CSV table of C-alpha atoms in Angstrom, one decimal:
chain,number,residue,atom,x,y,z
A,1,VAL,CA,119.8,1.5,-119.1
A,2,TYR,CA,119.3,4.9,-117.1
A,3,ASP,CA,118.9,4.3,-113.4
A,4,LEU,CA,118.3,7.3,-110.6
A,5,ALA,CA,118.2,6.8,-107.3
A,6,LEU,CA,117.5,9.3,-103.9
A,7,ILE,CA,117.5,9.8,-100.3
A,8,LYS,CA,117.1,12.6,-98.1
A,9,GLN,CA,118.8,12.8,-94.3
A,10,VAL,CA,118.6,15.4,-91.9
A,11,ASP,CA,121.3,17.1,-90.3
A,12,ALA,CA,118.9,17.4,-86.9
A,13,ILE,CA,120.1,15.6,-83.5
A,14,ASN,CA,118.8,16.4,-80.9
A,15,THR,CA,115.0,17.6,-81.2
A,16,VAL,CA,114.1,20.9,-82.8
A,17,LYS,CA,112.3,24.1,-81.8
A,18,ASN,CA,110.1,26.0,-83.3
A,19,GLY,CA,111.8,28.9,-86.0
A,20,ALA,CA,115.3,26.3,-86.1
A,21,VAL,CA,116.5,26.1,-89.9
A,22,VAL,CA,117.1,22.9,-90.1
A,23,THR,CA,119.1,21.7,-92.7
A,24,PHE,CA,117.4,18.2,-95.1
A,25,HIS,CA,120.9,16.4,-97.4
A,26,ILE,CA,119.8,15.3,-100.7
A,27,ARG,CA,121.5,12.6,-102.4
A,28,VAL,CA,121.1,10.9,-106.4
A,29,PHE,CA,122.7,8.3,-106.6
A,30,ASN,CA,123.7,6.8,-110.8
A,31,GLN,CA,123.0,2.9,-110.6
A,32,GLY,CA,122.3,2.7,-114.8
A,33,ASN,CA,125.0,1.9,-116.3
A,34,GLU,CA,124.6,5.0,-118.3
A,35,ALA,CA,125.4,8.7,-117.7
A,36,VAL,CA,122.6,11.0,-117.6
A,37,ALA,CA,123.1,14.8,-118.3
A,38,ARG,CA,120.9,16.7,-116.9
A,39,TYR,CA,117.7,16.2,-113.7
A,40,GLU,CA,115.2,18.0,-110.5
A,41,ILE,CA,114.6,16.8,-107.5
A,42,VAL,CA,111.7,18.1,-106.2
A,43,ASP,CA,111.0,19.5,-101.9
A,44,TYR,CA,108.2,19.5,-101.0
A,45,VAL,CA,107.9,21.5,-98.3
A,46,ASP,CA,104.1,22.0,-96.5
A,47,GLY,CA,102.9,23.6,-93.4
A,48,TYR,CA,106.1,22.7,-91.5
A,49,PHE,CA,108.3,24.1,-93.2
A,50,GLN,CA,108.9,28.1,-94.1
A,51,PHE,CA,111.3,28.1,-98.0
A,52,GLU,CA,113.6,31.3,-97.6
A,53,ALA,CA,115.4,32.2,-100.3
A,54,ALA,CA,118.5,33.4,-99.2
A,55,LEU,CA,118.9,29.9,-97.2
A,56,ASN,CA,118.6,27.8,-100.4
A,57,PRO,CA,121.0,29.2,-103.6
A,58,GLY,CA,120.4,26.7,-107.0
A,59,TRP,CA,117.0,26.3,-105.6
A,60,THR,CA,113.4,27.8,-107.2
A,61,TYR,CA,110.2,27.8,-105.6
A,62,PHE,CA,106.5,27.9,-105.8
A,63,ASN,CA,103.9,26.9,-105.0
A,64,GLY,CA,105.2,24.6,-102.1
A,65,ARG,CA,107.7,23.2,-104.5
A,66,ALA,CA,111.8,24.0,-104.4
A,67,ARG,CA,113.2,22.5,-107.3
A,68,HIS,CA,116.4,22.1,-107.2
A,69,LEU,CA,118.0,21.5,-111.6
A,70,GLN,CA,121.4,19.8,-111.9
A,71,THR,CA,123.1,20.2,-114.9
A,72,THR,CA,126.5,18.4,-114.5
A,73,LEU,CA,126.8,14.9,-116.1
A,74,LEU,CA,126.4,12.0,-113.9
A,75,ALA,CA,128.2,9.9,-114.6
A,76,PRO,CA,127.4,5.6,-113.8
A,77,GLY,CA,128.1,4.7,-110.2
A,78,ALA,CA,128.5,8.0,-109.5
A,79,GLN,CA,126.5,10.5,-106.4
A,80,TYR,CA,125.7,13.9,-106.0
A,81,GLU,CA,124.5,15.5,-103.5
A,82,VAL,CA,122.9,18.6,-102.4
A,83,SER,CA,121.5,20.5,-99.1
A,84,ILE,CA,118.1,22.7,-98.7
A,85,ALA,CA,118.4,24.8,-95.1
A,86,LEU,CA,114.5,25.2,-94.1
A,87,ARG,CA,112.7,27.6,-90.9
A,88,PHE,CA,111.0,25.3,-89.2
A,89,GLN,CA,107.1,26.4,-88.1
A,90,SER,CA,105.7,24.1,-85.3
A,91,ALA,CA,102.0,26.0,-86.7
A,92,LEU,CA,100.3,22.4,-87.0
A,93,PRO,CA,100.1,19.5,-84.2
A,94,PRO,CA,103.6,17.7,-84.8
A,95,ILE,CA,102.7,13.9,-85.3
A,96,GLN,CA,105.2,13.6,-87.7
A,97,ILE,CA,106.8,15.9,-89.0
A,98,VAL,CA,107.7,14.7,-92.5
A,99,ASN,CA,109.8,17.1,-95.1
A,100,GLU,CA,109.7,14.1,-98.3
A,101,ALA,CA,112.0,15.3,-102.0
A,102,GLU,CA,111.6,12.8,-105.6
A,103,ILE,CA,112.9,12.8,-108.5
A,104,SER,CA,110.7,15.0,-111.4
A,105,ALA,CA,112.1,14.3,-113.9
A,106,MET,CA,115.8,13.8,-116.6
A,107,TRP,CA,117.1,14.2,-119.3
A,108,ASP,CA,119.7,13.2,-121.8
A,109,ALA,CA,122.6,15.3,-123.1
A,110,GLN,CA,120.4,17.1,-126.4
A,111,GLY,CA,117.0,17.2,-123.8
A,112,LYS,CA,115.4,14.2,-124.6
A,113,PRO,CA,113.5,12.7,-121.6
A,114,LEU,CA,114.4,9.7,-120.4
A,115,THR,CA,112.7,7.0,-118.5
A,116,ASP,CA,113.6,4.6,-115.4
A,117,GLU,CA,114.4,1.9,-115.2
A,118,ASP,CA,112.3,1.2,-112.1
A,119,SER,CA,110.7,4.3,-111.3
A,120,THR,CA,108.9,6.7,-112.5
A,121,PRO,CA,110.0,10.6,-112.1
A,122,ASP,CA,107.6,13.1,-111.7
A,123,ASP,CA,106.2,16.0,-109.0
A,124,VAL,CA,102.9,14.2,-108.1
A,125,ARG,CA,103.6,14.0,-104.4
A,126,GLY,CA,102.0,10.6,-103.1
A,127,ASN,CA,102.1,8.4,-105.7
A,128,ASP,CA,105.2,6.7,-104.6
A,129,ALA,CA,106.1,3.6,-102.4
A,130,GLY,CA,107.8,3.4,-99.5
A,131,GLY,CA,110.6,6.9,-97.9
A,132,VAL,CA,108.9,6.1,-95.0
A,133,PRO,CA,111.3,7.8,-92.0
A,134,HIS,CA,112.7,4.6,-89.8
A,135,SER,CA,111.4,2.3,-91.5
A,136,GLU,CA,112.5,-0.4,-94.0
A,137,THR,CA,112.0,2.0,-96.4
A,138,ASP,CA,113.4,5.1,-95.3
A,139,ASN,CA,117.1,5.4,-97.3
A,140,VAL,CA,116.2,2.6,-99.6
A,141,VAL,CA,118.0,3.1,-103.0
A,142,ASP,CA,117.8,-0.3,-104.7
A,143,ALA,CA,115.2,-1.2,-106.4
A,144,ASN,CA,112.2,-3.4,-104.7
A,145,ASP,CA,107.9,-3.8,-104.9
A,146,ILE,CA,108.0,-2.0,-101.6
A,147,ASP,CA,109.8,1.5,-102.7
A,148,GLU,CA,109.6,3.6,-105.1
A,149,ASP,CA,113.5,4.4,-104.5
A,150,ASP,CA,114.2,7.9,-106.8
A,151,HIS,CA,111.9,8.7,-103.5
A,152,ASP,CA,112.1,9.7,-99.9
A,153,GLY,CA,110.8,11.7,-96.9
A,154,GLU,CA,112.3,12.5,-93.7
A,155,SER,CA,111.2,12.9,-90.4
A,156,LEU,CA,112.1,15.8,-87.1
A,157,PRO,CA,112.4,15.3,-83.5
A,158,LEU,CA,110.3,16.9,-81.8
A,159,ALA,CA,109.4,18.3,-78.6
A,160,ASP,CA,106.3,19.7,-77.2
A,161,LEU,CA,105.2,19.8,-73.7
A,162,ALA,CA,101.5,21.0,-72.0
A,163,LEU,CA,101.2,22.1,-68.8
A,164,ARG,CA,97.7,21.8,-66.3
A,165,ASN,CA,97.5,23.4,-64.1
A,166,LEU,CA,94.2,22.3,-62.0
A,167,SER,CA,93.4,23.1,-58.3
A,168,MET,CA,92.6,20.0,-56.2
A,169,ASN,CA,90.8,21.7,-53.6
A,170,THR,CA,87.6,20.6,-52.7
A,171,ALA,CA,86.3,23.0,-50.8
A,172,PRO,CA,87.0,26.8,-50.5
A,173,VAL,CA,90.4,28.3,-49.1
A,174,VAL,CA,90.0,30.6,-46.1
A,175,LYS,CA,92.9,32.8,-45.1
A,176,ASN,CA,95.7,30.5,-43.5
A,177,GLY,CA,94.5,27.9,-44.8
A,178,LEU,CA,96.0,25.2,-47.5
A,179,ALA,CA,95.3,24.9,-51.2
A,180,ALA,CA,96.9,22.7,-52.9
A,181,PHE,CA,97.5,22.3,-57.0
A,182,ARG,CA,98.4,19.7,-59.2
A,183,MET,CA,100.5,20.1,-63.0
A,184,GLU,CA,100.6,17.3,-65.0
A,185,VAL,CA,102.6,17.4,-68.2
A,186,TYR,CA,101.4,16.1,-71.3
A,187,ASN,CA,104.3,14.8,-73.9
A,188,GLN,CA,102.2,16.2,-77.3
A,189,GLY,CA,105.9,15.5,-78.8
A,190,ASN,CA,106.8,12.2,-81.2
A,191,VAL,CA,109.8,12.3,-79.2
A,192,SER,CA,110.9,11.0,-75.4
A,193,VAL,CA,111.9,13.9,-73.1
A,194,ALA,CA,113.2,14.2,-69.5
A,195,ASN,CA,114.7,16.6,-67.0
A,196,ILE,CA,110.9,18.2,-66.9
A,197,GLY,CA,111.8,21.7,-65.0
A,198,ILE,CA,108.5,22.9,-63.6
A,199,VAL,CA,108.3,26.8,-62.2
A,200,ASN,CA,105.2,27.5,-59.8
A,201,TYR,CA,104.8,31.4,-59.4
A,202,LEU,CA,103.5,31.9,-55.6
A,203,GLY,CA,102.0,36.1,-56.3
A,204,SER,CA,101.6,37.5,-53.2
A,205,ALA,CA,98.3,34.8,-51.6
A,206,TYR,CA,100.7,32.1,-51.4
A,207,THR,CA,103.3,31.7,-49.1
A,208,PHE,CA,106.0,28.1,-49.1
A,209,GLN,CA,106.5,25.2,-46.5
A,210,ALA,CA,109.7,24.0,-48.2
A,211,ALA,CA,108.4,20.9,-45.5
A,212,ASP,CA,105.1,20.1,-47.7
A,213,ASN,CA,106.6,19.8,-50.2
A,214,PRO,CA,109.8,18.1,-50.8
A,215,GLY,CA,111.8,17.6,-54.0
A,216,TRP,CA,110.2,21.9,-54.6
A,217,ILE,CA,113.0,24.8,-54.1
A,218,HIS,CA,111.6,28.3,-53.7
A,219,ASN,CA,113.9,30.8,-54.9
A,220,GLY,CA,112.4,34.2,-54.7
A,221,GLY,CA,108.1,34.2,-55.3
A,222,LYS,CA,108.3,31.0,-57.1
A,223,VAL,CA,109.2,27.5,-56.8
A,224,TYR,CA,111.1,24.8,-59.1
A,225,THR,CA,110.9,21.5,-59.6
A,226,THR,CA,112.3,19.2,-62.0
A,227,LEU,CA,110.5,15.7,-63.8
A,228,GLY,CA,113.9,13.5,-63.7
A,229,ASN,CA,112.1,10.5,-65.3
A,230,ALA,CA,111.8,10.4,-69.2
A,231,LEU,CA,108.5,10.9,-70.4
A,232,PRO,CA,107.3,9.7,-74.2
A,233,PRO,CA,105.0,10.5,-76.8
A,234,GLY,CA,101.3,10.1,-75.9
A,235,GLY,CA,103.1,9.8,-72.1
A,236,SER,CA,102.2,12.7,-69.5
A,237,ALA,CA,103.0,13.3,-65.5
A,238,SER,CA,102.5,15.2,-62.4
A,239,ILE,CA,103.8,16.6,-59.0
A,240,GLU,CA,101.3,18.5,-56.8
A,241,LEU,CA,101.9,21.6,-54.3
A,242,VAL,CA,101.1,22.8,-51.5
A,243,LEU,CA,101.2,26.5,-50.4
A,244,ARG,CA,99.4,28.9,-47.2
A,245,VAL,CA,97.5,30.9,-48.1
A,246,VAL,CA,97.7,34.2,-46.5
A,247,HIS,CA,95.1,37.1,-49.3
A,248,SER,CA,91.8,36.9,-49.4
A,249,ASP,CA,91.2,38.8,-52.7
A,250,PRO,CA,89.9,36.1,-55.0
A,251,GLN,CA,91.6,38.1,-58.4
A,252,ALA,CA,95.3,37.2,-55.9
A,253,LEU,CA,94.3,33.4,-55.7
A,254,ILE,CA,95.2,32.9,-59.1
A,255,ASN,CA,98.1,30.4,-59.2
A,256,ARG,CA,100.2,29.7,-62.0
A,257,ALA,CA,102.8,27.7,-63.5
A,258,GLU,CA,104.1,26.7,-66.4
A,259,VAL,CA,107.7,24.3,-68.1
A,260,TYR,CA,110.5,26.4,-68.4
A,261,SER,CA,113.3,23.7,-69.6
A,262,MET,CA,113.1,19.9,-70.8
A,263,LYS,CA,116.1,17.7,-72.6
A,264,ASP,CA,116.0,15.0,-74.5
A,265,VAL,CA,116.6,11.9,-73.2
A,266,ASN,CA,120.4,12.4,-74.2
A,267,GLY,CA,121.0,15.1,-72.6
A,268,GLY,CA,120.3,17.8,-75.2
A,269,VAL,CA,118.4,21.0,-74.6
Protein backbone atom coordinates (compact mmCIF):
# COMPACT_ATOMS: atom_id res chain seq x y z
CA VAL A 1 0.00 0.00 0.00
CA TYR A 2 1.28 3.42 -1.00
CA ASP A 3 -0.02 6.25 1.16
CA LEU A 4 1.53 9.71 1.57
CA ALA A 5 0.08 12.56 3.63
CA LEU A 6 1.08 16.23 3.87
CA ILE A 7 0.67 19.07 6.34
CA LYS A 8 1.77 22.71 6.09
CA GLN A 9 2.59 25.06 8.98
CA VAL A 10 3.99 28.58 9.21
CA ASP A 11 6.74 30.21 11.27
CA ALA A 12 4.79 33.40 11.90
CA ILE A 13 3.68 33.96 15.50
CA ASN A 14 2.77 37.63 15.36
CA THR A 15 1.16 39.57 12.54
CA VAL A 16 2.97 39.65 9.20
CA LYS A 17 3.96 42.93 7.62
CA ASN A 18 3.97 43.78 3.93
CA GLY A 19 7.31 42.90 2.34
CA ALA A 20 8.27 40.37 5.02
CA VAL A 21 9.55 36.90 4.14
CA VAL A 22 7.30 34.15 5.52
CA THR A 23 8.61 30.61 5.91
CA PHE A 24 6.25 27.67 5.53
CA HIS A 25 7.20 24.17 6.65
CA ILE A 26 5.81 21.27 4.64
CA ARG A 27 5.96 17.76 6.09
CA VAL A 28 5.31 14.56 4.15
CA PHE A 29 4.46 11.34 5.98
CA ASN A 30 4.67 7.82 4.57
CA GLN A 31 1.64 6.10 6.07
CA GLY A 32 1.82 3.11 3.76
CA ASN A 33 3.72 -0.15 4.02
CA GLU A 34 5.79 0.43 0.88
CA ALA A 35 8.68 2.85 0.37
CA VAL A 36 8.20 5.71 -2.09
CA ALA A 37 11.27 6.42 -4.24
CA ARG A 38 10.32 9.84 -5.67
CA TYR A 39 7.56 12.34 -5.09
CA GLU A 40 6.82 15.93 -6.00
CA ILE A 41 5.33 18.71 -3.85
CA VAL A 42 3.56 21.65 -5.47
CA ASP A 43 2.98 24.94 -3.65
CA TYR A 44 0.39 27.36 -5.05
CA VAL A 45 1.97 30.82 -4.94
CA ASP A 46 -0.84 33.29 -5.55
CA GLY A 47 -1.19 37.07 -5.44
CA TYR A 48 -0.44 37.42 -1.77
CA PHE A 49 3.08 36.03 -2.18
CA GLN A 50 6.17 36.41 -4.34
CA PHE A 51 8.53 33.52 -5.02
CA GLU A 52 12.26 34.30 -5.04
CA ALA A 53 14.61 31.61 -6.30
CA ALA A 54 17.50 32.78 -4.11
CA LEU A 55 15.45 32.04 -1.00
CA ASN A 56 14.39 28.59 -2.15
CA PRO A 57 17.13 26.20 -3.26
CA GLY A 58 15.63 22.92 -4.39
CA TRP A 59 12.47 24.58 -5.70
CA THR A 60 11.51 25.56 -9.25
CA TYR A 61 8.82 28.05 -10.16
CA PHE A 62 6.57 28.61 -13.14
CA ASN A 63 3.20 30.25 -13.65
CA GLY A 64 2.14 30.52 -10.02
CA ARG A 65 3.35 27.09 -8.94
CA ALA A 66 6.51 26.21 -7.05
CA ARG A 67 7.67 22.59 -7.25
CA HIS A 68 10.02 20.49 -5.14
CA LEU A 69 11.08 17.06 -6.38
CA GLN A 70 12.36 14.75 -3.65
CA THR A 71 14.40 11.77 -4.84
CA THR A 72 15.45 10.32 -1.50
CA LEU A 73 13.52 7.16 -0.69
CA LEU A 74 10.84 7.66 1.97
CA ALA A 75 10.47 4.49 4.00
CA PRO A 76 7.22 3.35 5.67
CA GLY A 77 6.65 5.34 8.87
CA ALA A 78 9.23 7.97 7.90
CA GLN A 79 8.62 11.66 7.29
CA TYR A 80 10.34 14.40 5.32
CA GLU A 81 10.27 18.18 5.85
CA VAL A 82 11.02 20.97 3.38
CA SER A 83 10.59 24.72 3.76
CA ILE A 84 9.52 27.36 1.28
CA ALA A 85 10.12 31.07 1.91
CA LEU A 86 7.71 33.50 0.26
CA ARG A 87 7.71 37.28 0.34
CA PHE A 88 4.38 38.63 1.49
CA GLN A 89 2.73 41.20 -0.79
CA SER A 90 -0.56 42.68 0.45
CA ALA A 91 -1.95 43.82 -2.87
CA LEU A 92 -5.25 42.01 -2.33
CA PRO A 93 -7.85 42.54 0.42
CA PRO A 94 -6.73 40.55 3.48
CA ILE A 95 -10.00 38.67 4.04
CA GLN A 96 -8.10 35.44 4.45
CA ILE A 97 -4.51 34.83 3.43
CA VAL A 98 -4.03 31.15 2.62
CA ASN A 99 -1.11 29.31 1.07
CA GLU A 100 -1.72 25.75 -0.08
CA ALA A 101 0.51 22.81 -0.99
CA GLU A 102 -0.06 19.21 -1.98
CA ILE A 103 1.64 16.11 -3.28
CA SER A 104 1.36 16.30 -7.05
CA ALA A 105 2.84 12.92 -8.00
CA MET A 106 4.84 9.95 -6.71
CA TRP A 107 6.84 7.18 -8.41
CA ASP A 108 8.57 3.91 -7.60
CA ALA A 109 12.29 3.26 -8.18
CA GLN A 110 11.65 2.39 -11.84
CA GLY A 111 9.80 5.67 -12.47
CA LYS A 112 6.34 4.11 -12.54
CA PRO A 113 3.57 6.42 -11.25
CA LEU A 114 2.07 5.23 -7.99
CA THR A 115 -1.54 5.34 -6.81
CA ASP A 116 -2.18 6.62 -3.30
CA GLU A 117 -4.41 4.56 -1.01
CA ASP A 118 -6.69 7.40 0.15
CA SER A 119 -5.96 10.47 -2.00
CA THR A 120 -5.28 11.52 -5.58
CA PRO A 121 -1.91 13.23 -6.18
CA ASP A 122 -2.23 16.04 -8.73
CA ASP A 123 -1.55 19.73 -9.25
CA VAL A 124 -5.14 20.83 -9.70
CA ARG A 125 -5.90 23.50 -7.17
CA GLY A 126 -9.27 23.42 -5.48
CA ASN A 127 -10.25 19.82 -6.14
CA ASP A 128 -9.27 18.48 -2.70
CA ALA A 129 -11.59 18.44 0.27
CA GLY A 130 -10.47 19.90 3.59
CA GLY A 131 -7.15 21.49 4.43
CA VAL A 132 -8.93 24.58 5.73
CA PRO A 133 -6.72 26.47 8.22
CA HIS A 134 -7.86 26.47 11.86
CA SER A 135 -10.62 23.96 11.20
CA GLU A 136 -11.15 20.27 11.92
CA THR A 137 -9.53 19.51 8.55
CA ASP A 138 -6.30 21.45 9.22
CA ASN A 139 -3.08 19.41 9.56
CA VAL A 140 -5.00 16.14 9.28
CA VAL A 141 -2.97 13.11 8.17
CA ASP A 142 -5.53 10.37 8.77
CA ALA A 143 -7.92 9.16 6.09
CA ASN A 144 -11.45 10.54 6.45
CA ASP A 145 -14.40 11.72 4.37
CA ILE A 146 -13.88 15.47 4.87
CA ASP A 147 -10.18 15.91 4.17
CA GLU A 148 -7.87 14.68 1.42
CA ASP A 149 -4.71 14.17 3.44
CA ASP A 150 -2.11 14.83 0.73
CA HIS A 151 -3.13 18.52 0.66
CA ASP A 152 -3.09 21.27 3.30
CA GLY A 153 -3.41 25.03 3.57
CA GLU A 154 -2.01 27.53 6.05
CA SER A 155 -3.24 31.03 6.83
CA LEU A 156 -1.38 34.07 8.11
CA PRO A 157 -2.16 36.59 10.80
CA LEU A 158 -2.51 39.94 9.03
CA ALA A 159 -2.92 43.39 10.58
CA ASP A 160 -4.55 46.04 8.40
CA LEU A 161 -5.87 49.24 9.96
CA ALA A 162 -7.51 52.15 8.16
CA LEU A 163 -8.10 55.62 9.61
CA ARG A 164 -10.64 58.28 8.71
CA ASN A 165 -10.36 61.82 10.08
CA LEU A 166 -13.73 63.59 10.17
CA SER A 167 -14.65 67.18 10.94
CA MET A 168 -17.37 67.37 13.58
CA ASN A 169 -18.09 71.04 12.94
CA THR A 170 -21.62 71.76 11.73
CA ALA A 171 -20.94 75.49 11.26
CA PRO A 172 -17.97 77.30 9.68
CA VAL A 173 -15.02 77.67 12.04
CA VAL A 174 -13.71 81.11 12.95
CA LYS A 175 -10.35 82.34 14.14
CA ASN A 176 -9.94 81.81 17.91
CA GLY A 177 -12.87 79.42 17.86
CA LEU A 178 -12.82 75.67 18.43
CA ALA A 179 -12.72 72.91 15.81
CA ALA A 180 -13.59 69.32 16.61
CA PHE A 181 -12.31 66.25 14.77
CA ARG A 182 -13.08 62.56 15.16
CA MET A 183 -10.55 59.91 14.16
CA GLU A 184 -12.15 56.58 13.30
CA VAL A 185 -10.02 53.43 13.08
CA TYR A 186 -11.21 50.33 11.20
CA ASN A 187 -9.70 46.86 11.49
CA GLN A 188 -9.61 45.47 7.95
CA GLY A 189 -7.29 42.59 8.87
CA ASN A 190 -8.01 39.10 10.17
CA VAL A 191 -6.57 39.40 13.71
CA SER A 192 -7.41 41.57 16.70
CA VAL A 193 -5.14 44.58 17.22
CA ALA A 194 -4.51 46.54 20.42
CA ASN A 195 -2.54 49.58 21.63
CA ILE A 196 -3.24 51.52 18.45
CA GLY A 197 -1.17 54.69 18.35
CA ILE A 198 -2.67 57.74 16.58
CA VAL A 199 -0.84 60.93 15.73
CA ASN A 200 -2.54 64.18 14.69
CA TYR A 201 -0.53 66.89 12.93
CA LEU A 202 -1.52 70.33 14.24
CA GLY A 203 0.20 72.40 11.55
CA SER A 204 0.13 76.18 11.78
CA ALA A 205 -3.66 76.52 11.94
CA TYR A 206 -4.36 74.99 15.34
CA THR A 207 -3.24 75.02 18.95
CA PHE A 208 -3.75 72.26 21.47
CA GLN A 209 -5.19 72.61 24.97
CA ALA A 210 -4.65 69.60 27.23
CA ALA A 211 -7.71 70.45 29.34
CA ASP A 212 -9.94 69.98 26.29
CA ASN A 213 -8.37 66.67 25.30
CA PRO A 214 -7.90 64.04 28.01
CA GLY A 215 -5.88 61.12 26.74
CA TRP A 216 -3.91 63.18 24.22
CA ILE A 217 -0.24 64.20 24.63
CA HIS A 218 1.28 67.23 22.88
CA ASN A 219 4.85 67.01 21.59
CA GLY A 220 6.48 69.26 18.99
CA GLY A 221 3.56 70.27 16.79
CA LYS A 222 1.92 66.84 17.02
CA VAL A 223 -0.51 65.25 19.45
CA TYR A 224 -0.57 61.55 20.28
CA THR A 225 -3.04 59.12 21.78
CA THR A 226 -3.40 55.36 22.15
CA LEU A 227 -6.49 53.19 21.78
CA GLY A 228 -5.65 50.47 24.26
CA ASN A 229 -8.58 48.07 23.90
CA ALA A 230 -8.39 45.17 21.46
CA LEU A 231 -10.05 45.89 18.11
CA PRO A 232 -11.37 42.69 16.51
CA PRO A 233 -11.48 42.02 12.74
CA GLY A 234 -14.26 44.11 11.23
CA GLY A 235 -14.44 46.32 14.31
CA SER A 236 -13.99 50.06 14.62
CA ALA A 237 -13.16 52.59 17.33
CA SER A 238 -13.01 56.36 17.45
CA ILE A 239 -11.64 59.24 19.50
CA GLU A 240 -12.23 62.98 19.30
CA LEU A 241 -9.86 65.93 19.37
CA VAL A 242 -10.73 69.58 19.98
CA LEU A 243 -8.35 72.27 18.67
CA ARG A 244 -8.35 76.05 18.72
CA VAL A 245 -8.21 77.79 15.35
CA VAL A 246 -5.39 80.37 15.10
CA HIS A 247 -5.19 80.77 11.31
CA SER A 248 -7.76 82.01 8.83
CA ASP A 249 -6.24 80.56 5.64
CA PRO A 250 -8.59 77.78 4.45
CA GLN A 251 -5.68 75.72 3.09
CA ALA A 252 -3.95 75.77 6.47
CA LEU A 253 -7.10 74.45 8.14
CA ILE A 254 -6.68 70.97 6.67
CA ASN A 255 -6.09 68.58 9.56
CA ARG A 256 -4.24 65.30 9.09
CA ALA A 257 -3.90 62.18 11.24
CA GLU A 258 -2.60 58.64 10.90
CA VAL A 259 -1.97 55.39 12.73
CA TYR A 260 1.70 55.25 13.69
CA SER A 261 1.88 52.04 15.74
CA MET A 262 -0.07 48.96 16.79
CA LYS A 263 0.43 45.63 18.53
CA ASP A 264 -1.27 42.29 18.46
CA VAL A 265 -3.13 41.11 21.54
CA ASN A 266 0.00 39.28 22.74
CA GLY A 267 2.05 42.47 22.67
CA GLY A 268 3.88 41.73 19.41
CA VAL A 269 4.56 44.62 17.08
